[in-house]
Backbone as XML, in Angstrom:
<?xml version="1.0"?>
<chain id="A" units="angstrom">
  <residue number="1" name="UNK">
    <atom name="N" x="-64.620" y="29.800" z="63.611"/>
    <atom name="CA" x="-63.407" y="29.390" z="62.962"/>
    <atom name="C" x="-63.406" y="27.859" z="62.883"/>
  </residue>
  <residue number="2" name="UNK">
    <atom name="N" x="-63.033" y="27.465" z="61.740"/>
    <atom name="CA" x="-63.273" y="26.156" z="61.681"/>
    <atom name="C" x="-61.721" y="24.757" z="62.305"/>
  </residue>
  <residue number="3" name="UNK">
    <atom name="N" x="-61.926" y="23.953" z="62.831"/>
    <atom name="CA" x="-60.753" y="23.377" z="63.659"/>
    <atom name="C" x="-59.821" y="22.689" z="62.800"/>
  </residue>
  <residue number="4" name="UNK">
    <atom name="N" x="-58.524" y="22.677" z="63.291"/>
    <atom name="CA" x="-57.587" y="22.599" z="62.227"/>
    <atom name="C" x="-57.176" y="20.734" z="62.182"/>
  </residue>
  <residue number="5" name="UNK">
    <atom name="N" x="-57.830" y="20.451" z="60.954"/>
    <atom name="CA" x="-57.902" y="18.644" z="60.958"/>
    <atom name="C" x="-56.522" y="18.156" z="61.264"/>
  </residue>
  <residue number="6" name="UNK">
    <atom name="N" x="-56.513" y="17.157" z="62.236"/>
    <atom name="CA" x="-55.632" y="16.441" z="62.573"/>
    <atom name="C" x="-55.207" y="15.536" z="61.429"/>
  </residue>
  <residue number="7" name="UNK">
    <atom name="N" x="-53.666" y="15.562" z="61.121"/>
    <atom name="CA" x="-52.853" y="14.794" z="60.423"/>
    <atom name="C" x="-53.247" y="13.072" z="60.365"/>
  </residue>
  <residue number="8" name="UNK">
    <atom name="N" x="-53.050" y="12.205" z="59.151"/>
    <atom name="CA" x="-53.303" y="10.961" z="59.689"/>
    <atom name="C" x="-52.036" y="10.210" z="59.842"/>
  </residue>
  <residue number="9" name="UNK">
    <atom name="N" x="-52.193" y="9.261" z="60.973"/>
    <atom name="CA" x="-50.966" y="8.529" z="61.326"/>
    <atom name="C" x="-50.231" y="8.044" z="60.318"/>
  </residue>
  <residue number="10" name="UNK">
    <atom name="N" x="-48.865" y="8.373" z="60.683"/>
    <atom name="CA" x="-47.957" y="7.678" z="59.878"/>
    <atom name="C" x="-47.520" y="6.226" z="60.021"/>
  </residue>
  <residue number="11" name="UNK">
    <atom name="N" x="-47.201" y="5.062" z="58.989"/>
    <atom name="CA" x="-46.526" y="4.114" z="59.387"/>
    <atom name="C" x="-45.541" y="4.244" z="60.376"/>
  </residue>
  <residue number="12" name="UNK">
    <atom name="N" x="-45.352" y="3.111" z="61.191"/>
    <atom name="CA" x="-44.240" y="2.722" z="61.794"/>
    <atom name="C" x="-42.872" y="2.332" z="61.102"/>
  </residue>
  <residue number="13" name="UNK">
    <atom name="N" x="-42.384" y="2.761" z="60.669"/>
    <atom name="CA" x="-41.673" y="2.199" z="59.524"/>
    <atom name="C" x="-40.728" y="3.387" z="59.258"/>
  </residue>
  <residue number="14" name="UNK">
    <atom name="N" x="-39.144" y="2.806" z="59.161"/>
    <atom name="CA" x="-38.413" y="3.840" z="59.344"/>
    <atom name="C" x="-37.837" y="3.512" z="57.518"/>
  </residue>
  <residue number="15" name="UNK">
    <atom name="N" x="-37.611" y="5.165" z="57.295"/>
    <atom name="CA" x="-36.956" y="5.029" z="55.648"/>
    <atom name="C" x="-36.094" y="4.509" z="55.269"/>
  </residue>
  <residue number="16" name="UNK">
    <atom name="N" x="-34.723" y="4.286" z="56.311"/>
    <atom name="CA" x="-33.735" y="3.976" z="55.674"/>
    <atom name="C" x="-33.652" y="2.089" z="55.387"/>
  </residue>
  <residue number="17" name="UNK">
    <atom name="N" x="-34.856" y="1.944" z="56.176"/>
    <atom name="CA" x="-34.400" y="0.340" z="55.606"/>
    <atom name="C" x="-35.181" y="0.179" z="54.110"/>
  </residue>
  <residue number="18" name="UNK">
    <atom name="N" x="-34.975" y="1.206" z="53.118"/>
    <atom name="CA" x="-35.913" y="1.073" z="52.248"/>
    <atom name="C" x="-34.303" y="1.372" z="50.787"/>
  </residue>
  <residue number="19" name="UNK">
    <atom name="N" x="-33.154" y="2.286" z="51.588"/>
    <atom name="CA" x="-31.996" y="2.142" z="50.988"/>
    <atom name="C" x="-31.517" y="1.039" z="50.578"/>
  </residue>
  <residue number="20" name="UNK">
    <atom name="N" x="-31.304" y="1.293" z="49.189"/>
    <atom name="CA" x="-30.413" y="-0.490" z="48.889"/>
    <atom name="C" x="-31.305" y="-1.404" z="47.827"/>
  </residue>
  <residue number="21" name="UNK">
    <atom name="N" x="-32.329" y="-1.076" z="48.236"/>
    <atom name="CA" x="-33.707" y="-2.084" z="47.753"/>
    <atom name="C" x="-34.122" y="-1.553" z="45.813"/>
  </residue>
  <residue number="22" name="UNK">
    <atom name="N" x="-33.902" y="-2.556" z="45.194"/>
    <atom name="CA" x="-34.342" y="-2.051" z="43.824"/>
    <atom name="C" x="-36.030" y="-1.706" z="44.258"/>
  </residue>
  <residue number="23" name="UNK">
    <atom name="N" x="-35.966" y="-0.548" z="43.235"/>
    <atom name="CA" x="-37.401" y="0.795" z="43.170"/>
    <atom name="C" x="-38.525" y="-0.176" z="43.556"/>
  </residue>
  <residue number="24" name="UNK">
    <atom name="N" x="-38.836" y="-1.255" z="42.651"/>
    <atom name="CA" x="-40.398" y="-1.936" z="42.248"/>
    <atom name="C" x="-40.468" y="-2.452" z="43.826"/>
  </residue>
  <residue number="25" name="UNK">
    <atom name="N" x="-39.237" y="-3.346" z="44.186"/>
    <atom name="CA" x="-39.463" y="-3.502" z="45.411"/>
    <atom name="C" x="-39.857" y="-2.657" z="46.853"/>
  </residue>
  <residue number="26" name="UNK">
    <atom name="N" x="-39.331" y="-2.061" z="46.557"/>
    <atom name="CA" x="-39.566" y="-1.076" z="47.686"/>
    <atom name="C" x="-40.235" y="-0.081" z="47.785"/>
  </residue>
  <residue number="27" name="UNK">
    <atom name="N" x="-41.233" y="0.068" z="46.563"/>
    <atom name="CA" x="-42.302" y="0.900" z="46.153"/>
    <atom name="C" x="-43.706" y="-0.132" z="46.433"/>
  </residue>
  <residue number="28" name="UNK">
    <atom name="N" x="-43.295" y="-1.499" z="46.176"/>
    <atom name="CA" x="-44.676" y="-2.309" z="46.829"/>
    <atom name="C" x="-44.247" y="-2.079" z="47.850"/>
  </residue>
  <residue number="29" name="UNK">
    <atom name="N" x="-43.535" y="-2.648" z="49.059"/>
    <atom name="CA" x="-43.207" y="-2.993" z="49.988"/>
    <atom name="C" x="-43.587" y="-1.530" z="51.177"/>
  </residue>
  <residue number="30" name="UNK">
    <atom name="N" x="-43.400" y="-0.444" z="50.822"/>
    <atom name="CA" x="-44.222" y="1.002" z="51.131"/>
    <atom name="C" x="-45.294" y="0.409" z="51.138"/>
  </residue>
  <residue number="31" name="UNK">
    <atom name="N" x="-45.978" y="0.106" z="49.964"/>
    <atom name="CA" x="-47.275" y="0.214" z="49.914"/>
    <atom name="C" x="-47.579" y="-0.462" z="51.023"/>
  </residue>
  <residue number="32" name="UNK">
    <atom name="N" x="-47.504" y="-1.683" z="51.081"/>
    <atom name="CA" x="-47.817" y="-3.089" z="51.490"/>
    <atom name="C" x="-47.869" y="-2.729" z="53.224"/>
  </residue>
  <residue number="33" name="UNK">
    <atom name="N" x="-46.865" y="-1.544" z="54.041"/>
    <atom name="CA" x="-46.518" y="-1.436" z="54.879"/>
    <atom name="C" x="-47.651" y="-0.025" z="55.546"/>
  </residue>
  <residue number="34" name="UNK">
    <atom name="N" x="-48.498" y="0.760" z="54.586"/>
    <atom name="CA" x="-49.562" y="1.378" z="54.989"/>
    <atom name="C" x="-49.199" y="2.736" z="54.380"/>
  </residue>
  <residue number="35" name="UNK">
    <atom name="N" x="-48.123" y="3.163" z="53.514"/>
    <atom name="CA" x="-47.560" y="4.395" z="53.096"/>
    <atom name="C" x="-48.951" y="5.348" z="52.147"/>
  </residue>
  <residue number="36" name="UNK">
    <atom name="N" x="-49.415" y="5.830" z="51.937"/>
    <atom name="CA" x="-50.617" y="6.456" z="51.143"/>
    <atom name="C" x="-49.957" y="6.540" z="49.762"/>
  </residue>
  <residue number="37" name="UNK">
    <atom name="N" x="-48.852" y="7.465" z="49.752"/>
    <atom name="CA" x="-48.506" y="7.843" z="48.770"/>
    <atom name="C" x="-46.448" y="7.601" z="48.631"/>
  </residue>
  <residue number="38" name="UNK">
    <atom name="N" x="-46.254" y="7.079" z="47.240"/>
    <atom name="CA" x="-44.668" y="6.777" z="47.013"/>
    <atom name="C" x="-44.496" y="7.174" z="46.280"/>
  </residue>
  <residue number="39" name="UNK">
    <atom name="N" x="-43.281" y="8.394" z="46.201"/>
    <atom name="CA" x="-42.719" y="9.274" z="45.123"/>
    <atom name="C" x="-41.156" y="8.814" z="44.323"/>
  </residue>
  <residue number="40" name="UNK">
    <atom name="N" x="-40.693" y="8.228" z="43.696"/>
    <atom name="CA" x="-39.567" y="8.167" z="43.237"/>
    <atom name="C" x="-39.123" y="9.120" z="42.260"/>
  </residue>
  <residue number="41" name="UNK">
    <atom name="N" x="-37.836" y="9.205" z="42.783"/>
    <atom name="CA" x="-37.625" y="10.615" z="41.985"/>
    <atom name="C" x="-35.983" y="10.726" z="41.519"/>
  </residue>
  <residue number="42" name="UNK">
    <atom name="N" x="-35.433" y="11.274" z="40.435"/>
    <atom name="CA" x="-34.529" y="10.878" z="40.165"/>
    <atom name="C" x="-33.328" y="11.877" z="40.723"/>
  </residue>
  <residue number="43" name="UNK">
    <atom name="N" x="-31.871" y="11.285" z="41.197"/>
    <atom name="CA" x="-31.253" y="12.292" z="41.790"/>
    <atom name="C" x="-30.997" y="13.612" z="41.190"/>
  </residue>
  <residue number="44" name="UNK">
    <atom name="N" x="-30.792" y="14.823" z="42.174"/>
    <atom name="CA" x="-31.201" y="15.914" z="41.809"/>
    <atom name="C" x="-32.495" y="16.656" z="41.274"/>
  </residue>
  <residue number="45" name="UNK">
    <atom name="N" x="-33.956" y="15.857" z="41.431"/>
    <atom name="CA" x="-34.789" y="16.047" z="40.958"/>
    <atom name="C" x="-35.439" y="17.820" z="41.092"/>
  </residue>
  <residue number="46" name="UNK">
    <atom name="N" x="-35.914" y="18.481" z="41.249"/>
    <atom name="CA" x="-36.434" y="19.602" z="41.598"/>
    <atom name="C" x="-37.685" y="19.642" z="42.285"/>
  </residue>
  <residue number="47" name="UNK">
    <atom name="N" x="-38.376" y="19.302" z="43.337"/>
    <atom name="CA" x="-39.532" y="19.288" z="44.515"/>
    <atom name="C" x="-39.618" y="20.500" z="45.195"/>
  </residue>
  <residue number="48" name="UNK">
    <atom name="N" x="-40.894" y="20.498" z="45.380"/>
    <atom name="CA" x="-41.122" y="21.799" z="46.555"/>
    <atom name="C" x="-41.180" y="20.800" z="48.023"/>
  </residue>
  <residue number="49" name="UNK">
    <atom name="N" x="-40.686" y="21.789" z="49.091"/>
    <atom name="CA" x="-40.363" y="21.278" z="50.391"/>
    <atom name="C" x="-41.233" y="21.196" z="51.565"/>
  </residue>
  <residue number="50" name="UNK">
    <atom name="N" x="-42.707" y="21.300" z="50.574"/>
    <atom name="CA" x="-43.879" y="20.853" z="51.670"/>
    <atom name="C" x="-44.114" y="19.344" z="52.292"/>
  </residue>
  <residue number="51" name="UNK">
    <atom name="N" x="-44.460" y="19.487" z="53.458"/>
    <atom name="CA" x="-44.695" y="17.787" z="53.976"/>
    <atom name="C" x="-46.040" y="17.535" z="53.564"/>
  </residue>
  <residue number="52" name="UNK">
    <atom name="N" x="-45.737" y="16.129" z="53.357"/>
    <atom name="CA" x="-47.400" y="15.406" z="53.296"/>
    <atom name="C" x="-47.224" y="14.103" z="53.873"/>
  </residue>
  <residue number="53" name="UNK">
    <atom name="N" x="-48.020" y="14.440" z="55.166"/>
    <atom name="CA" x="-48.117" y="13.159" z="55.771"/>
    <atom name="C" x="-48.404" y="11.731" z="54.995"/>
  </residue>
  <residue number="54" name="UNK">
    <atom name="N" x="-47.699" y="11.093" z="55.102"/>
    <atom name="CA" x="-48.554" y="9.773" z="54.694"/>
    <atom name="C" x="-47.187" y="9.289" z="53.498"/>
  </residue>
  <residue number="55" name="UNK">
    <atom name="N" x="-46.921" y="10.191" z="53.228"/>
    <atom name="CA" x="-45.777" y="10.268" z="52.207"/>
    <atom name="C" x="-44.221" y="9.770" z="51.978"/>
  </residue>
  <residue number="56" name="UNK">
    <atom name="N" x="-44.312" y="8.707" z="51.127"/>
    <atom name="CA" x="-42.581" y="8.460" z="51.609"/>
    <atom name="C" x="-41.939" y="8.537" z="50.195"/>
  </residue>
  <residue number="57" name="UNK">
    <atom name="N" x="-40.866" y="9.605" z="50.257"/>
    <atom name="CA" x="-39.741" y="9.718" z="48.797"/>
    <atom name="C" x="-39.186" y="9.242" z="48.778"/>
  </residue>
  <residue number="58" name="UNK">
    <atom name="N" x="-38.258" y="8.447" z="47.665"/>
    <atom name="CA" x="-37.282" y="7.718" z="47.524"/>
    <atom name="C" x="-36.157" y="8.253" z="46.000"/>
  </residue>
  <residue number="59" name="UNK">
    <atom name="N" x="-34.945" y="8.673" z="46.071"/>
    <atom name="CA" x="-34.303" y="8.623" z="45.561"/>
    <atom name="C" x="-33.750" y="7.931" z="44.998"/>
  </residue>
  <residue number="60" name="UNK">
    <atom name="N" x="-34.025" y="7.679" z="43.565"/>
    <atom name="CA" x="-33.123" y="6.520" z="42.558"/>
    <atom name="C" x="-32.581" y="6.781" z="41.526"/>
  </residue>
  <residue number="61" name="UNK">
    <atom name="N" x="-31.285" y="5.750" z="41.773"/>
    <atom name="CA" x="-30.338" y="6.068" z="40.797"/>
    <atom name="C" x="-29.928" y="4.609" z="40.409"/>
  </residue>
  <residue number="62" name="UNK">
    <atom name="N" x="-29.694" y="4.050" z="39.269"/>
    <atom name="CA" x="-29.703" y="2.950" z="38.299"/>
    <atom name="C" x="-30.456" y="1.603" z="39.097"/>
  </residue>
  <residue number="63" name="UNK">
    <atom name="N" x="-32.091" y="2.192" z="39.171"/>
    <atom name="CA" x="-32.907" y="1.130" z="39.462"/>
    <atom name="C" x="-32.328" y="0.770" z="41.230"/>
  </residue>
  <residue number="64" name="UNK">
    <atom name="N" x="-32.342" y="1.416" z="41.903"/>
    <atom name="CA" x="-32.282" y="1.129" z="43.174"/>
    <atom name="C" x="-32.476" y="2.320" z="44.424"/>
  </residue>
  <residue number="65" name="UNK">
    <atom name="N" x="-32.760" y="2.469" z="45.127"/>
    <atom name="CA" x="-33.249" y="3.642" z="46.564"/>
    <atom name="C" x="-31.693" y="3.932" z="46.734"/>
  </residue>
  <residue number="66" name="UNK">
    <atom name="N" x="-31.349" y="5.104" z="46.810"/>
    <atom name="CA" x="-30.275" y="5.545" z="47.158"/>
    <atom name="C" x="-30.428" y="6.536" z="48.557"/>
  </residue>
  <residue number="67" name="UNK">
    <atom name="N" x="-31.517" y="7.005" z="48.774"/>
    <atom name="CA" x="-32.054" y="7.327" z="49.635"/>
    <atom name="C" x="-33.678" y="7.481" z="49.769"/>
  </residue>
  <residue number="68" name="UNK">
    <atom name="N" x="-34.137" y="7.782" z="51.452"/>
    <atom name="CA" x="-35.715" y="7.930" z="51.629"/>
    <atom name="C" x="-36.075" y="8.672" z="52.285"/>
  </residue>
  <residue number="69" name="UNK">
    <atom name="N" x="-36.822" y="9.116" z="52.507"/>
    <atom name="CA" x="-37.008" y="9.824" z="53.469"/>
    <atom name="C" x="-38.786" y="10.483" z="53.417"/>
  </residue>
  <residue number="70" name="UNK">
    <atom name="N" x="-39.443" y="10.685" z="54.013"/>
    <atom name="CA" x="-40.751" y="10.780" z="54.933"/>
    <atom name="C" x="-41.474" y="12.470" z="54.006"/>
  </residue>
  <residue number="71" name="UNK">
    <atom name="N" x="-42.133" y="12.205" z="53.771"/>
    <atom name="CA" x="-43.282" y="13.630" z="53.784"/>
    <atom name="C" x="-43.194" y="14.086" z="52.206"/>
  </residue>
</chain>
């Protein structure tokens, strides 16, 4: 049976200081901070509710993070 690959570390870096911040900014600023992958997405969007490490979403509504959150 083959062993089940360990997840890769996540930033240190908590989402909500990412609220508030217009998109461009805070879509480098992810980057810049070690995030793999940044999803913006518009409120109410439709997503499936799988995690992916490495991953940080951000909710926007007229050019700014209204919320964030991880996976």
């Amino acid at each position: 049976m083959a062993p089940i690959p360990t997840p890769p570390a996540e930033p240190q870096d908590s989402p909500d200081g990412y609220v508030g911040l217009e998109s461009d900014r805070a879509e480098r600023l992810a980057r810049e901070r070690g995030w793999s992958a940044v999803r913006s997405l518009a409120p109410g969007t439709v997503i499936t509710m799988e995690y992916r490490a490495g991953r940080l979403n951000f909710e926007v509504s007229e050019g700014r993070v209204t919320r964030a959150w991880k996976g």
